[in-house]
Coordinates of C-alpha atoms in Angstrom, one line a residue:
M92 CA 217.9 170.3 -95.7
S93 CA 218.1 167.2 -93.8
P94 CA 221.5 165.6 -93.6
Q95 CA 221.9 162.3 -95.6
K96 CA 221.5 159.3 -93.7
M97 CA 224.2 156.5 -93.5
R98 CA 221.7 153.9 -92.8
T99 CA 217.7 154.4 -93.5
T100 CA 216.7 151.0 -92.0
Y101 CA 218.0 147.6 -90.7
C102 CA 219.0 144.7 -92.9
G103 CA 216.7 142.4 -91.2
L104 CA 213.6 145.1 -91.5
V105 CA 213.9 145.4 -95.4
T106 CA 210.4 143.8 -96.5
E107 CA 207.9 143.8 -99.4
D108 CA 206.9 147.2 -98.1
L109 CA 210.0 148.7 -99.5
L110 CA 209.7 147.4 -103.0
G111 CA 210.9 150.1 -105.4
Q112 CA 212.6 152.2 -103.0
T113 CA 216.3 153.0 -102.6
V114 CA 217.8 151.9 -99.2
S115 CA 221.0 152.7 -97.2
L116 CA 222.1 149.4 -95.2
C117 CA 225.2 148.9 -92.8
G118 CA 226.1 145.7 -91.5
W119 CA 228.6 142.8 -91.7
V120 CA 229.1 140.3 -94.3
N121 CA 227.7 136.9 -93.1
R122 CA 228.6 135.4 -96.6
R123 CA 229.7 136.2 -100.0
R124 CA 228.8 134.0 -103.0
D125 CA 230.1 134.4 -106.3
H126 CA 227.4 132.9 -109.0
G127 CA 229.0 133.0 -112.2
G128 CA 229.8 136.9 -112.6
V129 CA 226.9 137.9 -110.2
I130 CA 228.0 138.1 -106.5
F131 CA 225.5 137.6 -103.7
V132 CA 226.2 139.1 -100.2
D133 CA 224.4 138.1 -97.3
L134 CA 224.4 141.2 -95.1
R135 CA 223.6 140.8 -91.4
D136 CA 222.9 143.4 -88.3
R137 CA 221.2 142.9 -85.2
E138 CA 217.7 142.5 -86.8
G139 CA 218.6 140.0 -89.5
Y140 CA 219.8 139.3 -92.9
V141 CA 219.1 140.6 -96.2
Q142 CA 220.6 139.6 -99.7
V143 CA 222.5 141.9 -101.6
V144 CA 222.9 141.5 -105.4
C145 CA 226.1 142.9 -107.0
D146 CA 225.9 143.0 -110.9
P147 CA 229.2 143.5 -113.0
D148 CA 227.5 146.5 -114.8
R149 CA 228.9 148.8 -112.0
P150 CA 232.5 148.1 -112.3
E151 CA 233.8 150.1 -109.3
M152 CA 231.2 148.6 -106.9
F153 CA 231.7 145.2 -108.2
K154 CA 235.3 145.2 -107.9
A155 CA 234.5 146.2 -104.2
A156 CA 232.1 143.5 -104.0
E157 CA 235.0 141.0 -105.0
G158 CA 237.2 141.7 -102.3
L159 CA 234.5 141.2 -99.6
R160 CA 235.2 138.7 -96.9
N161 CA 233.3 137.5 -93.7
E162 CA 232.7 140.1 -91.1
F163 CA 233.8 143.0 -93.2
C164 CA 231.8 146.0 -91.9
I165 CA 230.1 147.6 -95.2
Q166 CA 227.8 150.2 -96.3
V167 CA 225.5 149.2 -99.3
K168 CA 223.1 151.8 -101.0
G169 CA 220.6 150.0 -103.7
L170 CA 217.1 149.1 -104.9
V171 CA 214.6 147.1 -103.1
R172 CA 213.2 144.4 -105.5
A173 CA 211.3 141.2 -105.6
R174 CA 213.4 138.1 -105.3
P175 CA 212.8 136.0 -108.8
A176 CA 210.2 133.0 -108.6
G177 CA 211.6 130.2 -106.8
T178 CA 214.4 131.7 -104.8
T179 CA 212.3 133.3 -101.8
N180 CA 213.4 132.4 -98.3
D181 CA 210.4 132.0 -95.9
N182 CA 212.7 131.9 -92.9
L183 CA 213.6 135.4 -93.1
K184 CA 211.5 138.8 -92.8
S185 CA 213.3 139.8 -95.9
G186 CA 213.1 136.6 -97.7
K187 CA 210.8 137.8 -100.4
I188 CA 213.1 140.6 -101.4
E189 CA 216.7 141.5 -102.5
V190 CA 218.8 144.6 -102.6
L191 CA 220.3 145.5 -106.1
C192 CA 223.4 147.1 -104.9
H193 CA 224.2 150.4 -106.5
E194 CA 227.0 151.6 -104.1
L195 CA 229.6 149.6 -102.1
T196 CA 231.7 151.1 -99.2
V197 CA 233.9 148.9 -97.0
L198 CA 233.6 150.7 -93.8
N199 CA 236.2 148.4 -92.0
P200 CA 237.7 145.2 -93.2
S201 CA 238.2 142.1 -91.0
V202 CA 240.9 139.8 -90.4
T203 CA 239.9 136.1 -90.8
P204 CA 237.6 135.3 -87.9
P205 CA 238.8 132.6 -85.4
F206 CA 235.4 130.6 -86.2
Q207 CA 232.5 130.8 -88.4
L208 CA 229.5 132.3 -86.8
D209 CA 227.2 129.8 -88.1
D210 CA 229.2 127.0 -86.2
E211 CA 227.2 125.0 -83.8
N212 CA 229.8 123.1 -82.3
L213 CA 231.9 125.9 -80.9
S214 CA 233.5 125.1 -77.5
E215 CA 232.5 127.5 -74.5
T216 CA 235.9 128.3 -74.1
T217 CA 236.3 129.5 -77.6
R218 CA 233.1 131.6 -77.6
L219 CA 234.0 133.4 -74.5
M220 CA 237.6 133.9 -75.4
H221 CA 236.3 135.6 -78.4
R222 CA 233.0 137.0 -76.9
V223 CA 232.9 140.1 -79.3
L224 CA 232.4 137.7 -82.4
D225 CA 230.2 135.5 -80.3
L226 CA 228.0 138.2 -79.4
R227 CA 227.6 138.9 -83.2
R228 CA 226.0 135.4 -83.6
P229 CA 222.0 135.7 -84.1
Y230 CA 221.5 133.3 -81.2
M231 CA 223.2 135.7 -78.8
Q232 CA 221.8 138.6 -80.2
N233 CA 218.2 137.5 -79.8
N234 CA 218.9 136.3 -76.3
L235 CA 220.2 139.9 -75.5
M236 CA 217.5 141.6 -77.2
L237 CA 215.0 139.7 -75.3
R238 CA 216.8 140.3 -72.2
Y239 CA 216.4 144.1 -72.9
K240 CA 212.7 143.5 -73.5
V241 CA 212.2 141.6 -70.3
T242 CA 213.6 144.5 -68.3
M243 CA 211.5 146.8 -70.2
E244 CA 208.2 145.1 -69.3
V245 CA 209.3 144.6 -65.9
R246 CA 209.7 148.5 -65.5
K247 CA 206.5 149.4 -67.1
F248 CA 204.8 146.9 -64.7
L249 CA 206.5 148.2 -61.8
D250 CA 206.0 152.0 -62.8
A251 CA 202.3 151.4 -63.6
N252 CA 202.1 150.1 -59.9
G253 CA 203.8 152.9 -58.3
F254 CA 207.1 151.5 -57.5
I255 CA 210.1 153.8 -57.9
D256 CA 213.7 153.1 -59.1
I257 CA 216.4 153.8 -56.2
E258 CA 220.0 153.1 -56.3
T259 CA 221.7 151.7 -53.3
P260 CA 225.3 151.5 -52.8
M261 CA 227.9 148.9 -54.4
L262 CA 230.5 149.6 -51.9
T263 CA 229.0 148.7 -48.6
K264 CA 229.7 146.6 -45.3
S265 CA 230.2 143.0 -45.1
T266 CA 227.4 141.3 -43.3
P267 CA 226.9 137.7 -42.8
E268 CA 224.1 136.3 -45.4
G269 CA 225.4 133.0 -46.5
A270 CA 227.8 133.2 -49.5
R271 CA 231.3 134.8 -49.2
D272 CA 231.6 138.3 -49.9
Y273 CA 233.7 140.1 -52.5
L274 CA 236.1 142.5 -50.4
V275 CA 237.4 145.7 -51.6
P276 CA 240.2 147.2 -49.7
S277 CA 240.2 150.8 -48.7
R278 CA 242.9 152.9 -49.6
V279 CA 242.2 155.6 -47.4
H280 CA 241.3 153.5 -44.3
D281 CA 244.2 151.4 -43.6
G282 CA 243.0 147.9 -43.0
M283 CA 239.5 148.6 -43.8
F284 CA 237.4 146.7 -46.3
F285 CA 234.3 147.7 -48.1
A286 CA 232.3 144.9 -49.5
L287 CA 230.2 144.3 -52.8
P288 CA 226.6 143.8 -52.0
Q289 CA 225.1 140.1 -52.2
S290 CA 221.8 141.9 -52.4
P291 CA 220.4 145.3 -51.5
Q292 CA 218.5 143.6 -48.9
L293 CA 219.3 145.9 -45.9
F294 CA 219.1 149.0 -48.0
K295 CA 215.7 148.4 -49.2
Q296 CA 214.5 147.7 -46.0
L297 CA 216.0 150.8 -44.9
L298 CA 214.2 152.5 -47.7
M299 CA 210.8 151.3 -46.6
V300 CA 211.5 152.7 -43.0
A301 CA 212.2 155.9 -44.8
G302 CA 208.6 155.8 -46.2
F303 CA 209.3 155.5 -49.9
D304 CA 206.7 152.6 -49.6
R305 CA 207.2 150.6 -53.0
Y306 CA 211.1 150.3 -54.3
Y307 CA 212.5 148.6 -57.0
Q308 CA 215.9 148.2 -58.8
I309 CA 217.4 146.2 -61.5
T310 CA 220.8 145.8 -60.0
K311 CA 224.2 143.7 -59.9
C312 CA 225.0 141.5 -57.1
F313 CA 227.9 139.7 -56.1
R314 CA 228.9 136.3 -54.2
D315 CA 232.1 134.8 -53.9
E316 CA 230.8 131.1 -54.3
D317 CA 231.4 127.9 -56.4
L318 CA 229.7 128.1 -59.5
R319 CA 227.4 126.0 -61.6
A320 CA 225.6 126.4 -64.9
D321 CA 222.8 128.7 -63.2
R322 CA 225.4 130.7 -60.9
Q323 CA 227.6 133.5 -61.6
P324 CA 229.9 135.5 -59.4
E325 CA 228.1 138.7 -60.4
F326 CA 224.5 138.6 -61.4
T327 CA 221.5 140.8 -62.0
Q328 CA 218.5 140.9 -59.8
I329 CA 215.1 142.3 -60.1
D330 CA 214.9 143.6 -56.4
I331 CA 211.6 144.8 -55.1
E332 CA 210.4 145.9 -51.7
T333 CA 206.7 147.4 -50.7
S334 CA 205.3 148.5 -47.3
F335 CA 201.9 147.8 -45.9
M336 CA 201.1 144.7 -47.9
T337 CA 200.2 140.9 -46.6
E338 CA 202.3 138.0 -47.6
E339 CA 199.3 137.0 -50.1
E340 CA 199.0 140.5 -51.5
I341 CA 202.9 140.6 -52.3
R342 CA 202.6 137.1 -54.0
T343 CA 199.6 138.2 -56.1
M344 CA 201.2 141.4 -57.1
F345 CA 204.5 139.7 -58.3
E346 CA 202.8 136.7 -59.9
G347 CA 200.8 139.3 -61.9
M348 CA 204.4 141.0 -62.7
I349 CA 206.1 137.5 -64.0
R350 CA 203.0 136.6 -66.0
S351 CA 202.5 140.1 -67.4
T352 CA 206.4 140.0 -68.7
F353 CA 206.0 136.5 -69.9
D354 CA 203.0 137.6 -72.1
H355 CA 204.3 140.7 -73.5
A356 CA 208.0 139.7 -74.0
I357 CA 207.4 136.2 -75.5
G358 CA 203.5 135.9 -76.0
V359 CA 203.4 133.2 -73.5
E360 CA 200.3 133.1 -70.9
L361 CA 201.3 131.4 -68.1
P362 CA 199.0 129.5 -65.9
A363 CA 198.0 130.8 -62.2
F364 CA 200.6 129.8 -59.7
P365 CA 199.4 127.1 -57.5
V366 CA 200.7 127.4 -53.8
M367 CA 202.5 124.4 -52.3
K368 CA 203.9 124.5 -48.7
H369 CA 207.5 123.7 -48.4
A370 CA 206.9 120.5 -46.4
E371 CA 204.7 119.0 -48.9
A372 CA 207.2 119.9 -51.7
M373 CA 209.8 118.1 -49.8
R374 CA 207.3 115.2 -48.9
L375 CA 206.3 114.6 -52.3
Y376 CA 209.4 115.7 -54.7
G377 CA 212.4 116.1 -52.2
S378 CA 212.7 119.6 -53.6
D379 CA 211.7 123.1 -52.6
K380 CA 211.7 124.0 -56.4
P381 CA 210.0 120.9 -57.8
D382 CA 209.5 120.9 -61.6
L383 CA 205.7 120.1 -61.9
R384 CA 206.0 119.0 -65.6
V385 CA 207.2 115.6 -64.3
K386 CA 204.3 113.2 -63.3
L387 CA 206.3 111.3 -60.8
A388 CA 206.3 111.8 -56.8
F389 CA 207.6 110.1 -53.9
T390 CA 205.9 107.4 -51.8
E391 CA 206.8 107.6 -48.1
L392 CA 207.9 104.3 -46.5
T393 CA 210.0 105.2 -43.6
D394 CA 207.4 104.0 -41.0
V395 CA 206.9 100.5 -42.6
M396 CA 210.7 99.7 -43.2
K397 CA 211.7 100.0 -39.6
D398 CA 211.4 96.2 -38.7
V399 CA 212.6 94.7 -42.1
D400 CA 215.7 92.5 -42.4
F401 CA 217.1 94.6 -45.1
K402 CA 219.4 97.0 -43.1
V403 CA 219.9 99.2 -46.2
F404 CA 216.3 100.3 -45.5
S405 CA 215.9 99.7 -41.8
G406 CA 219.0 101.5 -40.9
P407 CA 218.0 104.8 -41.9
A408 CA 214.0 104.2 -41.5
N409 CA 215.3 104.1 -37.5
Q410 CA 217.5 106.9 -37.6
P411 CA 216.1 110.5 -36.5
D412 CA 217.2 112.0 -40.0
G413 CA 216.5 109.2 -42.0
R414 CA 214.1 108.6 -45.1
V415 CA 213.1 105.7 -47.0
V416 CA 210.8 106.7 -50.1
A417 CA 209.9 104.8 -53.3
L418 CA 209.4 106.4 -56.9
R419 CA 207.3 104.7 -59.3
I420 CA 207.9 104.7 -62.7
P421 CA 204.8 103.9 -64.8
G422 CA 205.9 101.3 -67.4
G423 CA 209.5 101.2 -65.9
A424 CA 209.8 97.4 -66.2
D425 CA 210.8 97.7 -69.8
M426 CA 214.1 99.4 -68.6
S427 CA 217.1 97.1 -69.2
R428 CA 219.5 96.3 -66.3
G429 CA 221.9 98.5 -68.3
E430 CA 219.7 101.6 -67.9
I431 CA 219.2 100.6 -64.3
D432 CA 222.9 100.5 -63.5
A433 CA 223.3 104.0 -65.2
H434 CA 220.6 105.5 -62.9
T435 CA 222.4 103.9 -60.0
E436 CA 225.7 105.7 -61.0
F437 CA 223.6 109.0 -61.5
V438 CA 222.1 109.1 -57.8
K439 CA 225.7 108.7 -56.4
I440 CA 226.5 111.9 -57.5
Y441 CA 224.0 113.1 -54.9
G442 CA 225.6 111.1 -52.2
A443 CA 223.6 107.9 -52.6
K444 CA 225.4 104.6 -51.7
G445 CA 223.1 102.9 -54.6
L446 CA 219.8 102.2 -55.9
A447 CA 217.6 99.5 -55.0
W448 CA 214.7 98.6 -57.4
I449 CA 211.7 96.2 -57.8
K450 CA 210.2 95.3 -61.3
V451 CA 206.6 94.6 -60.9
N452 CA 205.5 91.7 -63.0
D453 CA 202.1 91.0 -61.7
P454 CA 201.0 92.5 -58.3
A455 CA 198.2 90.2 -57.8
M456 CA 200.9 87.4 -56.9
G457 CA 202.6 89.5 -54.3
R458 CA 206.3 88.8 -53.7
D459 CA 206.1 86.1 -56.3
G460 CA 205.1 88.8 -58.9
L461 CA 208.1 91.0 -58.1
Q462 CA 211.5 90.7 -59.8
S463 CA 214.3 92.2 -57.6
P464 CA 217.4 91.0 -55.3
I465 CA 215.9 92.9 -52.4
V466 CA 212.4 91.3 -52.1
K467 CA 213.7 88.3 -50.1
N468 CA 214.8 90.8 -47.5
L469 CA 211.4 92.2 -46.9
H470 CA 208.7 90.6 -44.9
D471 CA 205.2 90.3 -46.4
A472 CA 203.6 93.5 -44.7
A473 CA 206.4 95.7 -46.1
V474 CA 205.6 94.3 -49.7
A475 CA 202.1 94.8 -49.1
A476 CA 202.5 98.1 -48.2
I477 CA 204.9 99.0 -50.9
L478 CA 202.4 97.7 -53.4
E479 CA 199.5 99.6 -51.6
R480 CA 200.9 102.9 -51.3
T481 CA 202.8 103.1 -54.6
G482 CA 199.7 101.9 -56.4
A483 CA 202.1 99.8 -58.5
I484 CA 200.4 97.6 -61.6
Q485 CA 202.0 95.4 -63.8
G486 CA 204.8 96.8 -65.7
D487 CA 206.1 99.3 -63.4
L488 CA 209.3 99.7 -62.0
L489 CA 210.1 101.0 -58.3
F490 CA 213.2 102.7 -57.5
F491 CA 214.1 103.3 -53.8
G492 CA 216.0 106.0 -51.8
A493 CA 217.1 105.1 -48.3
D494 CA 219.6 107.2 -46.5
K495 CA 219.6 110.6 -44.6
A496 CA 216.6 112.5 -45.8
K497 CA 218.9 115.1 -47.3
V498 CA 220.7 112.3 -49.4
V499 CA 217.3 111.0 -50.5
N500 CA 215.7 114.1 -51.5
D501 CA 218.6 115.4 -53.3
A502 CA 219.3 111.8 -55.1
I503 CA 215.7 110.8 -55.7
G504 CA 214.2 114.3 -56.4
A505 CA 217.2 114.6 -59.2
L506 CA 216.4 111.1 -60.8
R507 CA 212.7 111.9 -60.8
V508 CA 213.6 114.8 -63.0
K509 CA 215.9 112.9 -65.0
V510 CA 213.7 109.9 -65.7
G511 CA 210.7 112.3 -66.4
H512 CA 212.7 114.3 -69.1
S513 CA 214.6 111.4 -70.6
E514 CA 213.4 109.9 -74.0
F515 CA 212.1 107.1 -71.9
G516 CA 209.8 109.3 -69.8
K517 CA 208.6 111.5 -72.8
A518 CA 207.6 108.3 -74.8
R519 CA 205.6 107.2 -71.8
G520 CA 203.9 110.4 -71.1
L521 CA 205.6 110.9 -67.9
V522 CA 206.4 114.6 -68.4
E523 CA 203.5 116.9 -69.6
G524 CA 202.9 120.6 -70.4
Q525 CA 205.6 123.5 -71.5
W526 CA 205.2 125.8 -68.5
K527 CA 204.5 124.9 -64.7
P528 CA 204.8 127.7 -62.2
L529 CA 204.4 127.3 -58.5
W530 CA 204.7 129.3 -55.4
V531 CA 206.5 127.4 -52.5
V532 CA 205.6 128.9 -49.1
D533 CA 206.0 128.2 -45.4
F534 CA 209.8 127.7 -45.3
P535 CA 211.3 126.7 -42.0
M536 CA 213.0 129.7 -40.5
F537 CA 216.1 128.0 -39.6
E538 CA 218.1 124.8 -40.6
Y539 CA 220.6 123.1 -37.9
D540 CA 224.4 123.1 -38.7
D541 CA 225.4 119.7 -37.1
D542 CA 229.1 120.7 -37.7
A543 CA 229.0 124.1 -36.3
Q544 CA 226.3 123.1 -33.5
R545 CA 224.1 126.0 -34.2
W546 CA 221.0 127.3 -36.2
N547 CA 221.3 128.9 -39.6
A548 CA 218.6 131.5 -41.3
V549 CA 217.2 129.4 -44.4
H550 CA 216.7 132.6 -46.2
H551 CA 218.3 135.5 -44.4
P552 CA 218.0 136.8 -40.6
F553 CA 215.7 139.5 -41.6
T554 CA 212.7 137.1 -42.5
S555 CA 209.5 137.4 -40.3
P556 CA 208.3 134.4 -38.4
K557 CA 204.5 133.3 -39.0
D558 CA 202.3 135.0 -36.3
G559 CA 202.7 133.3 -33.1
H560 CA 205.9 131.7 -33.7
E561 CA 208.0 134.6 -32.3
D562 CA 208.1 132.7 -28.6
W563 CA 209.6 129.8 -30.3
L564 CA 212.5 131.6 -31.7
E565 CA 214.4 131.2 -28.2
T566 CA 212.7 128.1 -27.1
D567 CA 212.2 125.8 -30.2
P568 CA 213.7 127.4 -33.3
G569 CA 213.1 124.3 -35.5
R570 CA 209.4 124.9 -34.9
C571 CA 209.4 128.3 -36.5
V572 CA 207.9 128.8 -39.8
A573 CA 208.7 131.9 -41.8
K574 CA 206.6 134.1 -43.9
A575 CA 208.9 133.5 -46.9
Y576 CA 208.1 132.2 -50.4
D577 CA 209.8 131.1 -53.6
A578 CA 208.6 131.5 -57.4
V579 CA 209.4 128.5 -59.1
L580 CA 209.0 127.7 -62.8
N581 CA 209.7 124.3 -64.5
G582 CA 212.0 123.5 -61.5
I583 CA 214.1 126.4 -61.3
E584 CA 213.8 129.1 -58.6
L585 CA 213.0 132.4 -60.4
G586 CA 213.2 134.4 -57.1
G587 CA 212.6 134.3 -53.6
G588 CA 211.2 136.9 -50.7
S589 CA 209.4 137.2 -47.6
V590 CA 207.9 139.6 -45.3
R591 CA 210.6 141.3 -43.1
I592 CA 210.8 141.7 -39.5
H593 CA 209.8 145.3 -38.6
R594 CA 210.1 145.3 -35.0
E595 CA 213.4 145.6 -33.2
D596 CA 212.6 143.4 -30.4
V597 CA 211.8 140.2 -32.7
Q598 CA 214.9 141.2 -34.8
S599 CA 217.0 140.7 -31.7
K600 CA 215.3 137.3 -30.8
V601 CA 216.1 136.1 -34.3
F602 CA 219.8 137.4 -33.7
R603 CA 219.7 135.4 -30.4
A604 CA 218.4 132.4 -32.2
L605 CA 221.3 132.7 -34.6
K606 CA 224.0 133.1 -31.8
I607 CA 224.7 136.5 -32.9
D608 CA 224.9 138.3 -29.4
A609 CA 223.9 142.0 -28.9
E610 CA 227.6 143.2 -29.4
E611 CA 228.0 141.6 -32.8
A612 CA 224.4 142.5 -33.8
K613 CA 225.4 146.1 -32.9
L614 CA 228.3 146.1 -34.9
K615 CA 227.1 144.2 -37.9
F616 CA 223.5 145.4 -38.0
G617 CA 223.4 148.6 -35.7
F618 CA 222.2 150.6 -38.5
L619 CA 219.2 148.5 -39.2
L620 CA 218.2 148.0 -35.6
D621 CA 218.3 151.5 -34.7
A622 CA 216.2 152.5 -37.8
L623 CA 213.5 149.7 -36.8
Q624 CA 212.9 151.6 -33.7
Y625 CA 211.7 154.7 -35.5
G626 CA 208.0 153.4 -36.3
A627 CA 209.2 151.0 -39.1
P628 CA 206.3 150.0 -41.3
P629 CA 205.3 146.2 -42.1
H630 CA 207.2 145.5 -45.2
G631 CA 208.0 142.8 -47.6
G632 CA 209.4 142.1 -51.1
I633 CA 210.9 139.7 -53.5
A634 CA 214.2 139.5 -55.4
I635 CA 213.8 137.6 -59.0
G636 CA 217.0 136.5 -60.8
L637 CA 216.8 138.5 -64.2
D638 CA 219.7 136.1 -65.7
R639 CA 217.5 132.9 -64.8
F640 CA 214.1 134.5 -66.1
V641 CA 215.6 135.2 -69.4
M642 CA 217.5 131.8 -69.5
L643 CA 214.1 130.0 -68.9
M644 CA 212.4 132.2 -71.7
T645 CA 215.1 131.5 -74.3
G646 CA 215.8 127.6 -73.2
A647 CA 219.4 128.3 -72.8
E648 CA 221.2 125.8 -71.0
S649 CA 223.6 128.2 -69.1
L650 CA 223.1 131.9 -67.7
R651 CA 226.5 132.6 -69.7
D652 CA 224.1 132.5 -73.0
V653 CA 221.9 135.5 -71.6
I654 CA 225.0 137.5 -69.9
A655 CA 226.8 139.7 -72.4
F656 CA 230.1 139.1 -70.6
P657 CA 230.1 136.4 -68.1
K658 CA 232.5 134.5 -65.9
T659 CA 233.6 131.1 -66.4
Q660 CA 232.9 128.1 -63.9
R661 CA 236.3 129.3 -62.3
A662 CA 235.1 132.9 -62.1
Q663 CA 237.3 134.1 -64.7
D664 CA 236.8 136.3 -67.8
L665 CA 238.5 134.8 -70.6
L666 CA 237.8 138.0 -73.0
T667 CA 239.7 140.4 -70.6
G668 CA 241.9 137.9 -68.6
A669 CA 240.2 139.1 -65.3
P670 CA 241.0 138.4 -62.5
G671 CA 244.8 139.6 -63.1
P672 CA 247.7 140.6 -61.3
V673 CA 248.3 144.2 -59.8
D674 CA 251.6 145.9 -59.4
E675 CA 253.3 146.2 -56.1
K676 CA 252.6 150.1 -56.2
Q677 CA 249.1 149.4 -56.1
L678 CA 249.3 146.9 -53.2
R679 CA 251.2 149.3 -51.1
E680 CA 248.6 152.1 -51.6
L681 CA 246.3 149.6 -50.2
H682 CA 248.3 148.4 -47.6
I683 CA 248.3 144.7 -48.7
R684 CA 251.2 142.5 -48.8
L685 CA 250.9 138.8 -50.7
R686 CA 251.8 136.1 -48.6
N687 CA 253.3 134.1 -51.4
P688 CA 254.2 136.7 -54.4
Q689 CA 255.4 134.0 -56.5
A690 CA 252.1 132.3 -56.9
A691 CA 250.5 135.2 -57.7

């Protein structure tokens, strides 16, 4: 005889298919309503809601129903019947039925919750302090169920394409990969430290040398860096590496994975990914992850501003690292001075000193058809070049960025996105399409750090240069272009990767370009350099941020809404109180003494 089931189906899955059947349901009381002697209970579980009707003709059951409160965990046994005419709810799967309660058992009562689960105005602090209750909310349940679905679709795709899941260590060696490492002191080895991995980069390369050919892992990574809405100190990465594939083959493979996952997880058919060179992305959009939904682009004006009287323009135009651009806003002449001033304050966040502008009232009249305090400082040739290059017509507004190239790119690039997605931009059709993917390729190998007077790797020091660029690694690193690529969607970097260096002699040249001498390279990366000498195959891969992937799919504004137990922007866990102090005995075992114990 089969055992009696505590639950025969989920609340949210009770539909007309079960009419006339007796079901056993378990879940939480979302709401209890007393309608003149008949009690209605909205019962909730991870699949949704069902309406339970409690009639007084079953006194024991009815008495239990009278004592119910929000978040009581209960079991209900009853008959599935159709809802009376006019009382159906088309927003629920179970909206055409209700369950007539025969038996009701309180599995566990609840104290009064600190907030109503349907409160849409909760502070994030409240949500994170009471994360367990926050996770009961349908919004969070749906997000995490989708996250699970995404990981399953990724695994199915990779499995079908011959990739195998291999775990790599969590306790490893500290290596310079950009961000600070999280360090773990060793109790056994006095004064020594493990590091939590910023990525499995070195290990997945070693797995390629070991001949596993196609590896993947959905794994935690750790970076001790300042946080933003799309950053967490610990995050999840879809980490992939493959041997004997070209850069183009790798991009094709993983574009297929991204598109397949979107299709099967949320029913969205992403368009094919166009390919754009990094230099072109920076020239047109000031960003290496441009949001192509926004139909605005930069107009380069650096060359025509070198001899104007307006020092705000001519100064940067004559600097080696300076740039002057215009951003044409169709119909922007309708903007009020208050709106322009608000945009001026916005670009200051990105280091801009201000925001010059011109309203185009009648381009046929030349400078007389322009409205702006800066026009008088521009000669006729500059004015003509501005109008010709931007293609400005009557009613347009031109914003200008003039500063170091990085400041211009950051400030005007952010302004482009802000204006495009504003109500003003939407009303004028400056943004179009729901999903705009992109491959950004041909990144520079290095960027120069003026403060440190040295070159740094743009991606990481194991990225391969383009064929023929190896000789520039030591003579002219700034000319080197990498076999690197980023997958971008709606202005967010989904992930990035590269073809790796598989020859020890090229890897050593890169280290020398980064001023990592042979002794330091041996100390930090000796195990990799040694492995490359044993017939290492050509290999490359990609790492995709699972958290960002799901954040995009859900439309969430923060990674914290797609992670079960996230950290705050100060890298704290408000639920558990981590990080927290440890006692003196633990510190002694780890050979650690605090400099300022009182501060701890």
